[in-house]
Amino acid sequence: MIGVEEEVMLVSALSNALANRIDAVLPRLPEDVVTHMTPETHGSAVELRTDVHKEVGLAMEQIASLRHSLAATLKTLRLRAASAGTHPFAVWEEIVVSAGERYQFVHGSMRELARREPTFALHVHVGIAEPEIAIQVHNRMRVYLPVLLALSANSPFWQGRDTGLSSARTPLFQAFPRVGVPRPFHSYRQYVENVDLLIRTDAIPEPTFLWWDVRPQPTLGTLEIRVMDSQTRTEDTGALVALTQCIVRREALDSPLTNRQIDSQESISENRFLAARDGINAELIDSEREVRVPVGRIVERLVEALRPHAQDLRCESELEHCLDLARENGAIRQRRISREVPSLAQMVSILADELE
């Protein structure tokens, strides 16, 4: 079972600048979709949430439908929606924190950190019924986080300039506490004890204030992978969801007692940086062979190994699209488009066209 959450940006239909209008948008949404759209920390963001689905294709059909419903509602307010890891020319002085209790708590606990430019991520939930298996897969998924980030990188622009990074979202979000690559846990009990300590001491109100790149979600019975940038095109989202689901399935079906090497925190963190910087052009550290390997080659090997799982999960075509992403992901497309249009504002308009 899978569930998908994607964060998208609200922009002015006239200027393509961020629009802090979520409070005006939510009351106008149709009843059949309003429960699938929620505010985020910033007033210019909305999260689209699917139901629980057995197949990636069904989840993507719902994402496409939610995008269409949101776009139709926004037209009545002279707004549009677009999807990428960052808004290309937003500046922090224009940012507004959402009015909800959760988001005011975030602002109160992190002060002006909460008013930095918003970032937009793709979150994938994969169901795992057994807690101990979930923790084992959580530990192993850490190794795959840089590859998922490299493929999904879709935020090269920030404050009106090219950052030289493929995912500027990654270091921007890193300003928040309790983010990044989590450490491995020996057992589900150890995970619970560590999280409960933070709650008992009032450091956090509940576990979802741990914004790790991958985290267990015990209340949902899922493992949530959160490392990826939001995608402009639905088909790219589907490819990343399929890859994530297939990896989780392979690792969950493997014996928890298998003596598989878990890369060091240092090598995973370095690979995460390389992926954020270079995207699909990154060369990641293979700690077992002590060499650097191009992301494209890693993706080819992964897709080959995961094809039997994709067949069982009925997401073969979505998984194969990862090979296309390994040749041109969102960051490369944004840079290409930016060279073809007169301004970043015009590029945002194209991103909005592709969402609709």
Short mmCIF file of C-alpha atoms in Angstrom, two decimals, residues 38-288:
data_model
loop_
_atom_site.label_atom_id
_atom_site.label_comp_id
_atom_site.label_asym_id
_atom_site.label_seq_id
_atom_site.Cartn_x
_atom_site.Cartn_y
_atom_site.Cartn_z
CA THR A 38 -4.02 20.92 3.68
CA PRO A 39 -2.05 24.08 4.51
CA GLU A 40 1.67 23.98 5.18
CA THR A 41 3.97 26.11 7.34
CA HIS A 42 3.95 28.91 4.76
CA GLY A 43 0.84 30.65 3.47
CA SER A 44 1.92 30.15 -0.14
CA ALA A 45 1.97 26.34 0.03
CA VAL A 46 -0.65 23.59 -0.08
CA GLU A 47 -0.13 19.85 0.31
CA LEU A 48 -2.01 17.40 -1.90
CA ARG A 49 -2.65 14.04 -0.23
CA THR A 50 -3.85 10.88 -1.91
CA ASP A 51 -5.89 8.09 -0.41
CA VAL A 52 -4.20 4.77 0.29
CA HIS A 53 -3.66 2.92 -2.99
CA LYS A 54 -2.43 -0.50 -4.02
CA GLU A 55 -0.88 0.72 -7.26
CA VAL A 56 1.25 3.70 -8.27
CA GLY A 57 -0.90 4.31 -11.35
CA LEU A 58 -4.02 4.77 -9.24
CA ALA A 59 -2.21 7.18 -6.90
CA MET A 60 -1.03 9.22 -9.88
CA GLU A 61 -4.53 9.37 -11.30
CA GLN A 62 -5.67 10.90 -8.02
CA ILE A 63 -2.73 13.33 -7.94
CA ALA A 64 -3.61 14.47 -11.46
CA SER A 65 -7.24 14.92 -10.45
CA LEU A 66 -6.30 16.90 -7.33
CA ARG A 67 -4.00 19.12 -9.36
CA HIS A 68 -6.80 19.80 -11.85
CA SER A 69 -9.32 20.63 -9.10
CA LEU A 70 -6.85 22.95 -7.37
CA ALA A 71 -6.03 24.75 -10.63
CA ALA A 72 -9.74 25.25 -11.39
CA THR A 73 -10.38 26.73 -7.94
CA LEU A 74 -7.36 29.01 -8.15
CA LYS A 75 -8.55 30.55 -11.41
CA THR A 76 -11.48 32.12 -9.56
CA LEU A 77 -8.96 33.91 -7.31
CA ARG A 78 -6.57 34.95 -10.09
CA LEU A 79 -4.04 32.45 -8.78
CA ARG A 80 -2.21 29.46 -10.20
CA ALA A 81 -0.31 26.50 -8.78
CA ALA A 82 3.14 25.31 -9.76
CA SER A 83 5.36 22.51 -8.53
CA ALA A 84 9.11 22.52 -7.94
CA GLY A 85 11.43 22.28 -4.96
CA THR A 86 11.65 26.07 -4.55
CA HIS A 87 10.04 29.15 -6.03
CA PRO A 88 12.77 30.56 -8.31
CA PHE A 89 12.67 34.20 -7.22
CA ALA A 90 10.93 34.43 -3.84
CA VAL A 91 12.65 36.36 -1.04
CA TRP A 92 12.22 35.79 2.68
CA GLU A 93 10.89 39.28 3.43
CA GLU A 94 7.66 38.41 1.57
CA ILE A 95 7.05 35.12 3.42
CA VAL A 96 4.01 34.66 5.67
CA VAL A 97 3.60 31.81 8.17
CA SER A 98 0.23 30.03 8.07
CA ALA A 99 -2.26 30.84 10.81
CA GLY A 100 -2.91 27.25 11.95
CA GLU A 101 -1.96 26.18 15.48
CA ARG A 102 0.68 23.72 14.28
CA TYR A 103 2.38 26.31 12.09
CA GLN A 104 2.29 29.02 14.72
CA PHE A 105 3.93 26.49 17.06
CA VAL A 106 6.64 25.95 14.43
CA HIS A 107 7.13 29.72 14.19
CA GLY A 108 7.24 30.07 17.96
CA SER A 109 9.80 27.31 18.41
CA MET A 110 12.06 28.21 15.46
CA ARG A 111 11.52 31.99 15.36
CA GLU A 112 12.71 33.60 12.13
CA LEU A 113 13.90 30.26 10.72
CA ALA A 114 10.24 29.60 9.95
CA ARG A 115 10.13 32.69 7.71
CA ARG A 116 12.82 31.59 5.32
CA GLU A 117 11.77 30.92 1.74
CA PRO A 118 9.37 27.96 1.56
CA THR A 119 10.49 24.64 0.14
CA PHE A 120 8.30 22.04 -1.52
CA ALA A 121 8.85 18.30 -1.15
CA LEU A 122 7.45 14.98 -2.29
CA HIS A 123 6.64 12.47 0.47
CA VAL A 124 5.94 8.79 -0.19
CA HIS A 125 4.35 6.47 2.39
CA VAL A 126 4.82 2.73 1.95
CA GLY A 127 2.88 0.38 4.22
CA ILE A 128 4.85 -2.02 6.44
CA ALA A 129 2.77 -3.90 8.98
CA GLU A 130 5.54 -5.25 11.23
CA PRO A 131 7.35 -2.60 13.35
CA GLU A 132 10.67 -4.45 13.50
CA ILE A 133 10.74 -4.88 9.72
CA ALA A 134 9.86 -1.20 9.36
CA ILE A 135 12.91 -0.26 11.43
CA GLN A 136 15.18 -2.58 9.44
CA VAL A 137 13.93 -1.05 6.18
CA HIS A 138 14.28 2.45 7.68
CA ASN A 139 17.95 1.70 8.34
CA ARG A 140 18.58 0.33 4.86
CA MET A 141 16.64 3.08 3.05
CA ARG A 142 19.20 5.59 4.31
CA VAL A 143 21.65 4.31 1.68
CA TYR A 144 19.17 5.01 -1.14
CA LEU A 145 18.27 8.55 -0.06
CA PRO A 146 21.00 10.26 -2.14
CA VAL A 147 19.92 8.44 -5.31
CA LEU A 148 16.28 9.46 -4.78
CA LEU A 149 17.38 13.03 -4.13
CA ALA A 150 19.58 13.14 -7.23
CA LEU A 151 16.76 11.93 -9.49
CA SER A 152 14.20 14.26 -7.93
CA ALA A 153 16.38 17.40 -7.76
CA ASN A 154 14.13 20.19 -9.05
CA SER A 155 15.21 23.45 -7.41
CA PRO A 156 18.27 25.05 -9.04
CA PHE A 157 17.04 28.64 -8.61
CA TRP A 158 16.75 30.66 -5.39
CA GLN A 159 16.16 34.38 -4.79
CA GLY A 160 16.28 35.02 -8.53
CA ARG A 161 19.59 33.40 -9.33
CA ASP A 162 21.04 30.05 -10.32
CA THR A 163 22.56 28.55 -7.16
CA GLY A 164 24.81 26.10 -8.97
CA LEU A 165 22.97 23.41 -7.00
CA SER A 166 20.47 20.94 -8.38
CA SER A 167 18.40 20.93 -5.19
CA ALA A 168 18.63 24.25 -3.35
CA ARG A 169 15.66 23.01 -1.33
CA THR A 170 17.92 20.56 0.50
CA PRO A 171 20.27 23.06 2.23
CA LEU A 172 17.40 25.53 2.74
CA PHE A 173 15.35 22.96 4.62
CA GLN A 174 18.48 21.92 6.51
CA ALA A 175 18.12 25.15 8.54
CA PHE A 176 15.29 23.43 10.43
CA PRO A 177 16.16 21.16 13.38
CA ARG A 178 15.56 17.40 13.34
CA VAL A 179 16.15 17.06 9.58
CA GLY A 180 18.47 15.16 7.28
CA VAL A 181 19.65 11.56 7.41
CA PRO A 182 18.60 9.89 10.68
CA ARG A 183 20.84 7.47 12.47
CA PRO A 184 20.01 3.74 12.35
CA PHE A 185 18.09 2.15 15.22
CA HIS A 186 18.84 -1.31 16.57
CA SER A 187 15.16 -2.03 17.21
CA TYR A 188 11.69 -0.51 17.17
CA ARG A 189 11.89 -0.25 20.95
CA GLN A 190 15.01 1.89 20.73
CA TYR A 191 13.28 4.18 18.23
CA VAL A 192 10.25 4.57 20.54
CA GLU A 193 12.42 5.26 23.61
CA ASN A 194 14.37 8.00 21.82
CA VAL A 195 11.29 9.70 20.39
CA ASP A 196 9.36 9.43 23.65
CA LEU A 197 12.17 11.23 25.47
CA LEU A 198 11.75 14.24 23.19
CA ILE A 199 8.00 14.25 23.78
CA ARG A 200 8.21 13.78 27.56
CA THR A 201 10.63 16.69 27.86
CA ASP A 202 8.39 18.94 25.69
CA ALA A 203 11.08 19.30 23.02
CA ILE A 204 8.48 18.29 20.41
CA PRO A 205 4.71 17.82 20.78
CA GLU A 206 4.50 14.62 18.72
CA PRO A 207 6.58 12.44 16.35
CA THR A 208 5.71 14.23 13.10
CA PHE A 209 7.92 17.11 14.24
CA LEU A 210 10.85 14.86 13.33
CA TRP A 211 11.45 15.96 9.74
CA TRP A 212 14.01 13.31 8.80
CA ASP A 213 14.57 12.27 5.18
CA VAL A 214 13.04 8.91 6.10
CA ARG A 215 10.98 8.21 9.20
CA PRO A 216 8.66 5.54 10.59
CA GLN A 217 5.01 6.56 10.89
CA PRO A 218 3.66 4.13 13.50
CA THR A 219 0.17 5.66 13.60
CA LEU A 220 -0.20 5.01 9.86
CA GLY A 221 1.75 1.76 9.68
CA THR A 222 4.05 3.22 7.04
CA LEU A 223 7.60 4.18 6.32
CA GLU A 224 7.68 7.74 4.97
CA ILE A 225 10.41 8.80 2.54
CA ARG A 226 10.74 12.61 2.51
CA VAL A 227 14.05 13.39 0.79
CA MET A 228 12.71 14.29 -2.67
CA ASP A 229 11.91 17.64 -4.31
CA SER A 230 8.36 18.17 -5.56
CA GLN A 231 8.04 17.34 -9.24
CA THR A 232 6.65 19.57 -11.97
CA ARG A 233 5.21 16.71 -14.05
CA THR A 234 2.95 13.97 -12.72
CA GLU A 235 4.81 11.29 -14.69
CA ASP A 236 8.05 12.20 -12.90
CA THR A 237 6.29 11.92 -9.55
CA GLY A 238 5.04 8.49 -10.57
CA ALA A 239 8.55 7.32 -11.46
CA LEU A 240 9.92 8.34 -8.05
CA VAL A 241 6.98 6.78 -6.21
CA ALA A 242 7.46 3.52 -8.10
CA LEU A 243 11.19 3.46 -7.41
CA THR A 244 10.58 4.13 -3.72
CA GLN A 245 7.91 1.45 -3.39
CA CYS A 246 10.01 -1.15 -5.20
CA ILE A 247 13.08 -0.46 -3.03
CA VAL A 248 11.04 -0.69 0.16
CA ARG A 249 9.46 -3.96 -0.98
CA ARG A 250 12.81 -5.51 -1.82
CA GLU A 251 14.29 -4.52 1.52
CA ALA A 252 11.21 -5.61 3.47
CA LEU A 253 11.17 -9.05 1.86
CA ASP A 254 14.85 -9.59 2.61
CA SER A 255 15.58 -11.33 5.89
CA PRO A 256 16.14 -8.88 8.78
CA LEU A 257 19.04 -11.13 9.81
CA THR A 258 20.87 -10.66 6.51
CA ASN A 259 24.35 -9.32 7.16
CA ARG A 260 24.06 -6.50 4.63
CA GLN A 261 26.49 -3.64 4.99
CA ILE A 262 24.95 -0.38 6.16
CA ASP A 263 27.00 2.57 4.93
CA SER A 264 28.42 4.96 7.48
CA GLN A 265 26.61 8.12 8.45
CA GLU A 266 29.51 10.08 6.97
CA SER A 267 29.39 8.48 3.52
CA ILE A 268 25.58 8.73 3.31
CA SER A 269 25.66 12.39 4.33
CA GLU A 270 28.39 13.14 1.81
CA ASN A 271 26.43 11.39 -0.92
CA ARG A 272 23.38 13.43 0.07
CA PHE A 273 25.37 16.64 -0.42
CA LEU A 274 26.76 15.46 -3.76
CA ALA A 275 23.23 14.60 -4.92
CA ALA A 276 21.88 17.99 -3.87
CA ARG A 277 24.76 19.76 -5.60
CA ASP A 278 25.10 17.80 -8.82
CA GLY A 279 21.78 15.94 -9.19
CA ILE A 280 21.91 13.30 -11.91
CA ASN A 281 25.46 14.39 -12.76
CA ALA A 282 26.67 13.38 -9.30
CA GLU A 283 29.16 10.59 -8.67
CA LEU A 284 28.28 8.92 -5.39
CA ILE A 285 30.58 7.07 -3.02
CA ASP A 286 30.42 3.28 -3.14
CA SER A 287 31.85 2.62 0.31
CA GLU A 288 32.26 -1.12 -0.22
#
